[in-house]
Amino acid sequence: MTLRSCHSVVLAAGLGTRMKSDLPKVMHPVGGLPIVGHVLKVLGQTGSSRLSVVTGPGMPELEELVGDLAPDARCFVQTDRLGTAHAALAAEKALENVTDDVLVLFGDTPLVTAATVEKVRGALAGGADVVVLGFETDTPFGYGRLLTDDGRLVAIREEKDASDSERKITFCNSGIMGFAGEKALGILQAIGNDNAKGEYYLTDAVEVANAKGLKVVAVAGTEAETQGINTRAQLAACEADFQASKREQFLESGVTLLAPETVFFAHDTVIEPDVIIEQNVVFGTGVTVRSGAQIRSFSHLEGADVGNGAVVGPYARLRPGTVLGKDVRVGNFVEAKNAVFGDGAKANHLSYVGDARVGEASNIGAGTITCNYDGFLKHHTHIGTGTFVGSNSTLVAPVTLGDGAFVAAGSVITRDVAGDAMAFGRSRQQSKDGMAKVLRDKLKKAKNQKS
């Protein structure tokens, strides 16, 4: 990372009309993070010491989101949508007295990488006054072409203005640009609107800079990382590319994916080497899986920490606040929420464990539930070390089971159970000889009378 300072301007005023949504376009998620959040995250990784985000009028939710994701960022409102250069100049005050690098990016390009942003900054550090990020594509139709001559970027030619030979060029404009800080504001202010739409286009910065005798160059990224999002179809395509990249990343890092195309990750998923992930697993945000763990088929995890050697699923759901210790077993159709399992604890099937602490080497029988909610407040269940809870038990919180306690199957536990005590919380069984035959005969007679 360069030691030069950097001020980044993120253009995020688009309404996303074609997405047919009341939500601002850049707030739609990719990998569980709003689109603009990906851009802000990368800029943070690449040393942007100052951030400006240009929003549109009436977007308080976007400004609030930016404040949450990047507390030091400033939001500026583009009151009239008069083109991309006009949008960048909404942050004009913030661009005064900038000395090193200025980046202008679009808020709807969530896949741009830190390495590519560093390429742009590297070119600025090498003496360029304007840097345009381009990409090679086999399908350049609709993109502005980058016209170069002996390493110099001469112009950006839009599709409608390009000659036949220029349309054959496959090096295209991504829209991401870098400026030498002391020249950035002057270049942007010199851009005019002498065009059919009367708008101020950021691409005209190339012509302005060349007219001033400044050094203008292009650097290359990839088509996938520079793709923008304007429609739901493009959002889905971007999500697919994000997932493909994540799968490749984890495979290369030593994670086993039995059917990679069926596993879905969030932007912040952390998985250590030697983890095995089976088919059809979904990771929401905030999940960490430690080495040696196994996530079995059809499981869903969010906000959970899975310990070394733990086995989750199949068909398990781990909700936020779940922490599994070493060698824990959380099996099929088990749901856990805000629950901490000590090393070696087991809940192998058909249970709900919420707002609870399960001690080391404890066993939760099938059908057990912790009744943590009384309609108004949540309550905690504490299960000690080496405790056994029999099948189909109901633990009514707040309640504590001491170390080594034993709860008989089918019990409803409403009071604390001491360590090494056995608790029965069920009605006494009664058997009446011959009564089954009497009942069957009675029911059969009633049925015959109705027919």
Coordinates of C-alpha atoms in Angstrom, one line a residue:
M1 CA 0.0 0.0 0.0
T2 CA 1.3 3.4 -0.9
L3 CA 2.1 5.9 1.8
R4 CA 0.5 8.7 -0.3
S5 CA -2.7 10.1 1.1
C6 CA -5.9 9.4 -0.9
H7 CA -9.3 11.0 -1.0
S8 CA -12.0 8.8 -2.6
V9 CA -15.3 10.0 -4.0
V10 CA -18.0 7.4 -4.3
L11 CA -20.9 8.2 -6.7
A12 CA -24.0 6.7 -5.2
A13 CA -26.9 9.0 -6.2
G14 CA -28.5 6.6 -8.6
L15 CA -32.1 5.7 -8.0
G16 CA -32.0 2.3 -9.5
T17 CA -35.2 2.8 -11.4
R18 CA -34.7 -0.3 -13.5
M19 CA -34.5 -2.4 -10.3
K20 CA -38.1 -1.4 -9.5
S21 CA -37.3 -0.8 -5.9
D22 CA -37.9 1.9 -3.3
L23 CA -34.5 1.0 -1.9
P24 CA -31.6 3.0 -3.3
K25 CA -29.7 0.9 -5.8
V26 CA -26.4 0.8 -3.9
M27 CA -28.2 -0.5 -0.7
H28 CA -29.1 -3.9 -2.3
P29 CA -26.9 -6.6 -0.9
V30 CA -24.3 -8.8 -2.5
G31 CA -22.9 -11.4 -0.2
G32 CA -24.9 -10.0 2.6
L33 CA -23.3 -6.6 2.4
P34 CA -24.9 -3.6 0.7
I35 CA -23.3 -2.9 -2.7
V36 CA -21.8 0.4 -1.6
G37 CA -20.4 -1.3 1.5
H38 CA -18.1 -3.4 -0.7
V39 CA -16.7 -0.3 -2.3
L40 CA -16.2 1.4 1.0
K41 CA -14.5 -1.7 2.4
V42 CA -12.0 -1.9 -0.4
L43 CA -11.2 1.8 -0.2
G44 CA -10.5 1.3 3.5
Q45 CA -8.1 -1.6 2.7
T46 CA -6.3 0.6 0.1
G47 CA -5.5 3.5 2.4
S48 CA -8.2 6.1 1.5
S49 CA -7.7 8.5 4.4
R50 CA -10.8 10.6 3.4
L51 CA -14.1 9.3 1.9
S52 CA -16.9 11.3 0.3
V53 CA -20.1 9.7 -0.8
V54 CA -22.4 11.5 -3.2
T55 CA -26.0 10.6 -2.6
G56 CA -29.2 11.8 -4.2
P57 CA -31.9 14.0 -2.5
G58 CA -34.2 12.1 -0.2
M59 CA -31.9 9.3 0.7
P60 CA -31.6 9.5 4.5
E61 CA -31.4 5.7 4.8
L62 CA -28.3 5.6 2.5
E63 CA -26.6 8.4 4.5
E64 CA -27.3 6.5 7.7
L65 CA -25.9 3.3 6.2
V66 CA -22.7 5.1 5.1
G67 CA -22.4 6.5 8.6
D68 CA -22.6 2.9 10.0
L69 CA -20.1 1.4 7.5
A70 CA -17.6 4.3 7.3
P71 CA -18.1 6.7 10.3
D72 CA -15.4 9.1 9.0
A73 CA -17.0 9.5 5.5
R74 CA -18.9 12.6 4.5
C75 CA -22.0 12.6 2.5
F76 CA -22.8 15.2 -0.2
V77 CA -26.1 15.5 -2.0
Q78 CA -26.3 15.9 -5.8
T79 CA -29.5 17.9 -5.9
D80 CA -29.8 17.8 -9.7
R81 CA -28.7 14.8 -11.7
L82 CA -26.6 16.4 -14.5
G83 CA -24.0 13.7 -15.2
T84 CA -21.1 11.9 -13.5
A85 CA -18.7 14.9 -13.4
H86 CA -21.5 17.0 -11.9
A87 CA -21.9 14.3 -9.3
A88 CA -18.2 14.3 -8.5
L89 CA -18.3 18.0 -8.0
A90 CA -21.0 17.7 -5.4
A91 CA -18.0 16.9 -3.2
E92 CA -16.2 20.0 -4.4
K93 CA -15.5 21.4 -1.0
A94 CA -13.9 18.2 0.1
L95 CA -11.6 18.2 -2.9
E96 CA -10.0 21.5 -2.1
N97 CA -6.4 21.4 -1.0
V98 CA -6.0 17.7 -1.8
T99 CA -2.3 17.0 -2.4
D100 CA -1.9 13.3 -3.4
D101 CA -4.4 10.9 -4.9
V102 CA -8.1 11.4 -5.7
L103 CA -10.2 8.4 -6.8
V104 CA -13.7 8.6 -8.3
L105 CA -15.6 5.3 -8.2
F106 CA -19.2 4.2 -8.7
G107 CA -21.0 2.9 -5.7
D108 CA -22.5 0.1 -7.8
T109 CA -19.3 -1.8 -8.5
P110 CA -19.0 -4.2 -5.5
L111 CA -16.5 -6.6 -7.0
V112 CA -13.6 -4.2 -7.6
T113 CA -10.6 -5.5 -5.8
A114 CA -8.0 -3.8 -3.6
A115 CA -5.3 -4.9 -6.0
T116 CA -7.0 -3.1 -8.9
V117 CA -7.5 0.1 -6.8
E118 CA -3.8 -0.1 -6.0
K119 CA -3.0 -0.3 -9.7
V120 CA -4.7 3.1 -10.2
R121 CA -2.9 4.6 -7.2
G122 CA 0.4 3.1 -8.4
A123 CA 0.0 4.9 -11.7
L124 CA -0.7 8.2 -9.9
A125 CA 2.4 7.6 -7.8
G126 CA 4.4 7.0 -11.0
G127 CA 3.6 10.5 -12.2
A128 CA 0.3 10.2 -14.1
D129 CA -2.2 13.1 -13.7
V130 CA -5.3 11.1 -14.8
V131 CA -5.7 7.4 -14.7
V132 CA -8.6 5.5 -16.2
L133 CA -9.3 1.9 -15.2
G134 CA -10.2 -0.2 -18.3
F135 CA -10.9 -3.8 -19.0
E136 CA -10.7 -6.2 -21.9
T137 CA -14.0 -7.8 -23.1
D138 CA -15.1 -10.0 -25.9
T139 CA -18.4 -8.1 -26.0
P140 CA -17.6 -4.4 -26.1
F141 CA -20.9 -3.2 -27.4
G142 CA -22.3 -0.3 -25.4
Y143 CA -19.0 0.5 -23.6
G144 CA -16.8 3.5 -24.1
R145 CA -13.6 2.5 -25.9
L146 CA -10.2 3.5 -24.6
L147 CA -8.1 4.9 -27.4
T148 CA -4.4 4.7 -26.6
D149 CA -1.3 5.8 -28.4
D150 CA 2.2 4.7 -27.2
G151 CA 1.1 4.2 -23.6
R152 CA -0.9 7.5 -23.5
L153 CA -4.7 7.5 -23.2
V154 CA -5.9 9.8 -26.0
A155 CA -9.6 9.6 -25.6
I156 CA -12.7 7.7 -24.4
R157 CA -15.0 7.2 -27.4
E158 CA -18.6 6.3 -26.7
E159 CA -20.3 3.6 -28.7
K160 CA -22.5 6.0 -30.6
D161 CA -19.6 8.3 -31.6
A162 CA -17.1 5.6 -32.5
S163 CA -15.9 4.8 -36.0
D164 CA -16.1 1.3 -37.4
S165 CA -12.4 0.7 -36.5
E166 CA -12.8 2.1 -33.0
R167 CA -15.8 -0.2 -32.4
K168 CA -13.4 -3.1 -32.9
I169 CA -11.4 -2.0 -29.9
T170 CA -12.0 -4.4 -26.9
F171 CA -10.3 -2.2 -24.2
C172 CA -13.2 -0.5 -22.5
N173 CA -13.9 2.1 -19.9
S174 CA -14.9 0.9 -16.4
G175 CA -15.8 4.4 -15.1
I176 CA -13.3 4.3 -12.3
M177 CA -10.7 7.1 -12.5
G178 CA -7.8 8.5 -10.5
F179 CA -6.5 12.1 -10.4
A180 CA -3.4 13.8 -9.2
G181 CA -4.7 15.6 -6.1
E182 CA -3.5 19.1 -6.9
K183 CA -5.0 18.9 -10.4
A184 CA -8.2 17.0 -9.8
L185 CA -10.5 19.9 -8.9
G186 CA -9.3 22.0 -11.9
I187 CA -9.9 19.2 -14.3
L188 CA -13.4 18.5 -13.0
Q189 CA -14.3 22.2 -13.0
A190 CA -13.2 22.5 -16.7
I191 CA -15.5 19.8 -17.9
G192 CA -18.4 21.3 -20.0
N193 CA -21.8 20.2 -21.0
D194 CA -21.8 20.9 -24.7
N195 CA -23.6 17.7 -25.7
A196 CA -27.0 16.5 -26.6
K197 CA -28.1 16.0 -23.0
G198 CA -26.5 19.0 -21.6
E199 CA -24.8 16.9 -18.9
Y200 CA -21.3 16.9 -17.5
Y201 CA -19.5 13.7 -18.2
L202 CA -16.6 12.4 -16.1
T203 CA -15.1 10.8 -19.2
D204 CA -14.5 14.2 -20.7
A205 CA -11.7 14.6 -18.1
V206 CA -9.4 12.7 -20.5
E207 CA -9.9 15.3 -23.2
V208 CA -9.5 18.2 -20.7
A209 CA -6.3 16.8 -19.2
N210 CA -4.8 16.1 -22.7
A211 CA -5.6 19.7 -23.7
K212 CA -3.7 20.9 -20.7
G213 CA -0.7 18.7 -21.7
L214 CA -1.1 16.5 -18.6
K215 CA -0.1 12.8 -18.5
V216 CA -3.1 10.6 -19.0
V217 CA -2.9 6.8 -18.9
A218 CA -5.1 3.7 -18.6
V219 CA -4.6 0.6 -16.4
A220 CA -6.4 -2.7 -16.7
G221 CA -8.7 -4.5 -14.4
T222 CA -11.0 -7.4 -15.2
E223 CA -14.5 -7.2 -16.7
A224 CA -16.0 -9.2 -13.8
E225 CA -14.7 -6.9 -11.1
T226 CA -15.8 -3.6 -12.8
Q227 CA -19.3 -4.7 -13.6
G228 CA -22.0 -2.2 -12.5
I229 CA -25.5 -3.0 -11.3
N230 CA -28.6 -1.4 -12.8
T231 CA -31.1 -4.3 -12.9
R232 CA -32.2 -7.3 -10.8
A233 CA -30.6 -9.5 -13.4
Q234 CA -27.3 -7.7 -13.1
L235 CA -27.6 -8.0 -9.3
A236 CA -28.0 -11.7 -9.6
A237 CA -25.1 -12.0 -12.1
C238 CA -22.9 -10.0 -9.7
E239 CA -23.9 -12.3 -6.8
A240 CA -23.0 -15.3 -8.9
D241 CA -19.6 -13.9 -9.7
F242 CA -19.1 -13.0 -6.0
Q243 CA -19.9 -16.5 -4.9
A244 CA -17.7 -18.1 -7.6
S245 CA -14.8 -16.0 -6.3
K246 CA -15.4 -16.9 -2.7
R247 CA -15.6 -20.6 -3.5
E248 CA -12.3 -20.4 -5.4
Q249 CA -10.7 -18.5 -2.5
F250 CA -11.7 -21.1 0.1
L251 CA -10.7 -24.1 -2.1
E252 CA -7.3 -22.6 -2.6
S253 CA -7.0 -21.9 1.2
G254 CA -7.5 -25.6 2.1
V255 CA -11.2 -25.9 2.6
T256 CA -13.0 -28.9 1.1
L257 CA -16.3 -28.1 -0.7
L258 CA -18.0 -31.3 -1.8
A259 CA -20.2 -29.5 -4.3
P260 CA -18.9 -25.9 -4.5
E261 CA -21.7 -24.6 -6.7
T262 CA -24.2 -25.4 -4.0
V263 CA -22.5 -23.5 -1.1
F264 CA -23.1 -19.8 -0.5
F265 CA -21.0 -17.4 1.5
A266 CA -21.3 -14.0 3.0
H267 CA -18.7 -11.2 2.5
D268 CA -17.2 -11.8 5.9
T269 CA -17.3 -15.6 6.2
V270 CA -14.1 -17.0 7.8
I271 CA -13.3 -20.6 7.3
E272 CA -10.0 -22.1 8.4
P273 CA -8.1 -24.9 6.5
D274 CA -9.2 -28.5 6.8
V275 CA -12.9 -27.7 7.2
I276 CA -15.3 -29.9 5.2
I277 CA -18.4 -28.4 3.8
E278 CA -21.0 -30.7 2.3
Q279 CA -23.7 -29.8 -0.3
N280 CA -26.3 -27.1 0.0
V281 CA -24.9 -25.0 2.9
V282 CA -25.7 -21.3 3.3
F283 CA -23.5 -19.0 5.4
G284 CA -25.1 -15.7 6.5
T285 CA -23.0 -12.9 7.8
G286 CA -20.7 -13.2 10.8
V287 CA -19.7 -16.8 10.7
T288 CA -16.4 -18.3 11.6
V289 CA -15.6 -22.0 11.2
R290 CA -12.5 -23.4 12.9
S291 CA -10.1 -26.0 11.5
G292 CA -11.3 -29.6 11.5
A293 CA -15.0 -28.8 11.7
Q294 CA -17.5 -30.3 9.3
I295 CA -20.7 -28.5 8.1
R296 CA -23.1 -31.1 6.7
S297 CA -25.7 -30.8 4.0
F298 CA -28.6 -28.4 4.1
S299 CA -27.4 -26.4 7.1
H300 CA -27.8 -22.6 7.5
L301 CA -25.4 -20.6 9.7
E302 CA -25.5 -16.9 10.6
G303 CA -23.6 -15.0 13.3
A304 CA -22.1 -18.2 14.7
D305 CA -18.6 -19.5 15.7
V306 CA -18.0 -23.2 15.1
G307 CA -15.1 -24.7 17.0
N308 CA -12.4 -27.1 16.0
G309 CA -13.6 -30.6 15.2
A310 CA -17.3 -29.6 15.6
V311 CA -19.9 -31.3 13.4
V312 CA -23.0 -29.3 12.3
G313 CA -26.0 -30.8 10.6
P314 CA -27.3 -32.1 8.3
Y315 CA -30.3 -29.8 8.3
A316 CA -29.1 -27.7 11.3
R317 CA -29.6 -24.0 11.8
L318 CA -27.2 -21.8 13.8
R319 CA -28.5 -18.4 14.5
P320 CA -26.6 -15.3 15.8
G321 CA -24.8 -15.7 19.1
T322 CA -24.2 -19.4 18.8
V323 CA -20.8 -20.5 19.8
L324 CA -19.7 -24.2 19.5
G325 CA -16.7 -25.4 21.4
K326 CA -14.3 -28.1 20.3
D327 CA -15.8 -31.4 19.1
V328 CA -19.4 -30.3 19.6
R329 CA -22.2 -32.1 17.8
V330 CA -25.2 -30.2 16.6
G331 CA -27.2 -32.5 14.5
N332 CA -30.2 -32.8 12.2
F333 CA -33.1 -30.4 12.7
V334 CA -31.4 -28.7 15.7
E335 CA -31.8 -24.9 15.9
A336 CA -29.5 -22.9 18.2
K337 CA -29.7 -19.1 19.0
N338 CA -27.5 -17.2 21.4
A339 CA -26.3 -20.4 22.8
V340 CA -22.8 -21.4 23.9
F341 CA -21.9 -25.1 23.8
G342 CA -18.9 -26.3 25.8
D343 CA -16.3 -28.7 24.4
G344 CA -17.8 -32.1 23.5
A345 CA -21.4 -31.1 24.2
K346 CA -24.1 -32.8 22.0
A347 CA -27.5 -31.9 20.7
N348 CA -27.8 -34.6 18.0
H349 CA -31.4 -34.1 16.7
L350 CA -34.7 -32.3 16.8
S351 CA -34.0 -29.7 19.5
Y352 CA -34.2 -25.9 20.0
V353 CA -31.5 -24.4 22.3
G354 CA -31.9 -20.7 22.7
D355 CA -30.4 -18.2 25.2
A356 CA -28.5 -21.0 26.9
R357 CA -25.2 -22.3 28.1
V358 CA -24.6 -26.0 27.6
G359 CA -21.6 -27.3 29.6
E360 CA -18.8 -29.5 28.4
A361 CA -19.7 -33.1 27.6
S362 CA -23.4 -32.6 28.2
N363 CA -26.0 -34.3 26.1
I364 CA -29.3 -32.8 24.9
G365 CA -31.8 -35.5 24.0
A366 CA -34.0 -35.4 20.9
G367 CA -37.0 -33.1 21.1
T368 CA -35.6 -31.0 23.9
I369 CA -36.4 -27.3 23.9
T370 CA -35.4 -24.4 26.1
C371 CA -38.4 -22.2 26.6
N372 CA -36.6 -18.9 26.6
Y373 CA -39.4 -16.4 25.8
D374 CA -42.4 -15.6 28.0
G375 CA -44.1 -13.3 25.5
F376 CA -42.3 -10.2 26.8
L377 CA -38.7 -11.0 27.9
K378 CA -36.0 -13.5 27.0
H379 CA -34.7 -15.8 29.8
H380 CA -31.5 -17.9 30.2
T381 CA -31.0 -21.6 30.6
H382 CA -27.8 -22.8 32.2
I383 CA -26.9 -26.5 31.7
G384 CA -23.9 -27.7 33.7
T385 CA -21.0 -29.9 32.8
G386 CA -21.7 -33.5 32.1
T387 CA -25.4 -33.1 32.3
F388 CA -27.9 -35.4 30.6
V389 CA -31.2 -34.1 29.4
G390 CA -33.6 -36.9 28.3
S391 CA -35.6 -36.8 25.1
N392 CA -38.7 -34.6 24.7
S393 CA -37.8 -32.5 27.7
T394 CA -38.9 -28.9 28.2
L395 CA -36.6 -26.5 30.1
V396 CA -38.6 -23.5 31.2
A397 CA -36.2 -20.6 31.6
P398 CA -34.9 -19.1 33.8
V399 CA -33.6 -22.4 35.0
T400 CA -30.2 -24.0 36.0
L401 CA -29.2 -27.7 35.7
G402 CA -26.2 -28.4 37.9
D403 CA -23.1 -30.3 36.9
G404 CA -23.9 -34.0 36.4
A405 CA -27.6 -33.5 36.7
F406 CA -30.0 -36.0 35.0
V407 CA -33.3 -35.0 33.5
A408 CA -35.7 -37.9 32.8
A409 CA -37.2 -38.1 29.3
G410 CA -40.5 -36.2 28.8
S411 CA -39.9 -33.9 31.8
V412 CA -41.1 -30.3 32.1
I413 CA -38.4 -28.6 34.2
T414 CA -39.5 -25.3 35.9
R415 CA -37.2 -25.2 38.9
D416 CA -33.4 -25.5 39.3
V417 CA -31.9 -29.0 39.5
A418 CA -28.9 -29.5 41.8
G419 CA -25.7 -31.1 40.6
D420 CA -25.8 -34.9 40.3
A421 CA -29.6 -34.8 41.0
M422 CA -32.2 -36.6 38.9
A423 CA -35.3 -34.6 38.0
F424 CA -38.7 -36.0 36.9
G425 CA -41.2 -33.5 35.7
R426 CA -44.0 -35.6 34.3
S427 CA -47.3 -37.2 35.2
R428 CA -47.1 -40.7 36.7
Q429 CA -48.0 -43.4 34.2
Q430 CA -51.1 -45.5 34.9
S431 CA -52.1 -48.8 33.2
K432 CA -55.6 -50.3 33.2
D433 CA -55.9 -53.9 32.1
G434 CA -58.3 -54.7 29.3
M435 CA -59.3 -51.0 28.9
A436 CA -57.8 -50.9 25.3
K437 CA -60.3 -53.5 24.1
V438 CA -63.2 -51.8 25.8
L439 CA -62.3 -48.5 24.1
R440 CA -61.8 -50.1 20.7
D441 CA -65.2 -51.8 20.8
K442 CA -66.9 -48.6 21.9
L443 CA -65.3 -46.6 19.1
K444 CA -66.0 -49.2 16.5
K445 CA -69.7 -49.3 17.5
A446 CA -69.9 -45.5 17.3
K447 CA -68.4 -45.6 13.8
N448 CA -70.8 -48.3 12.6
Q449 CA -73.8 -46.3 13.8
K450 CA -72.7 -43.3 11.8
S451 CA -72.3 -45.2 8.5

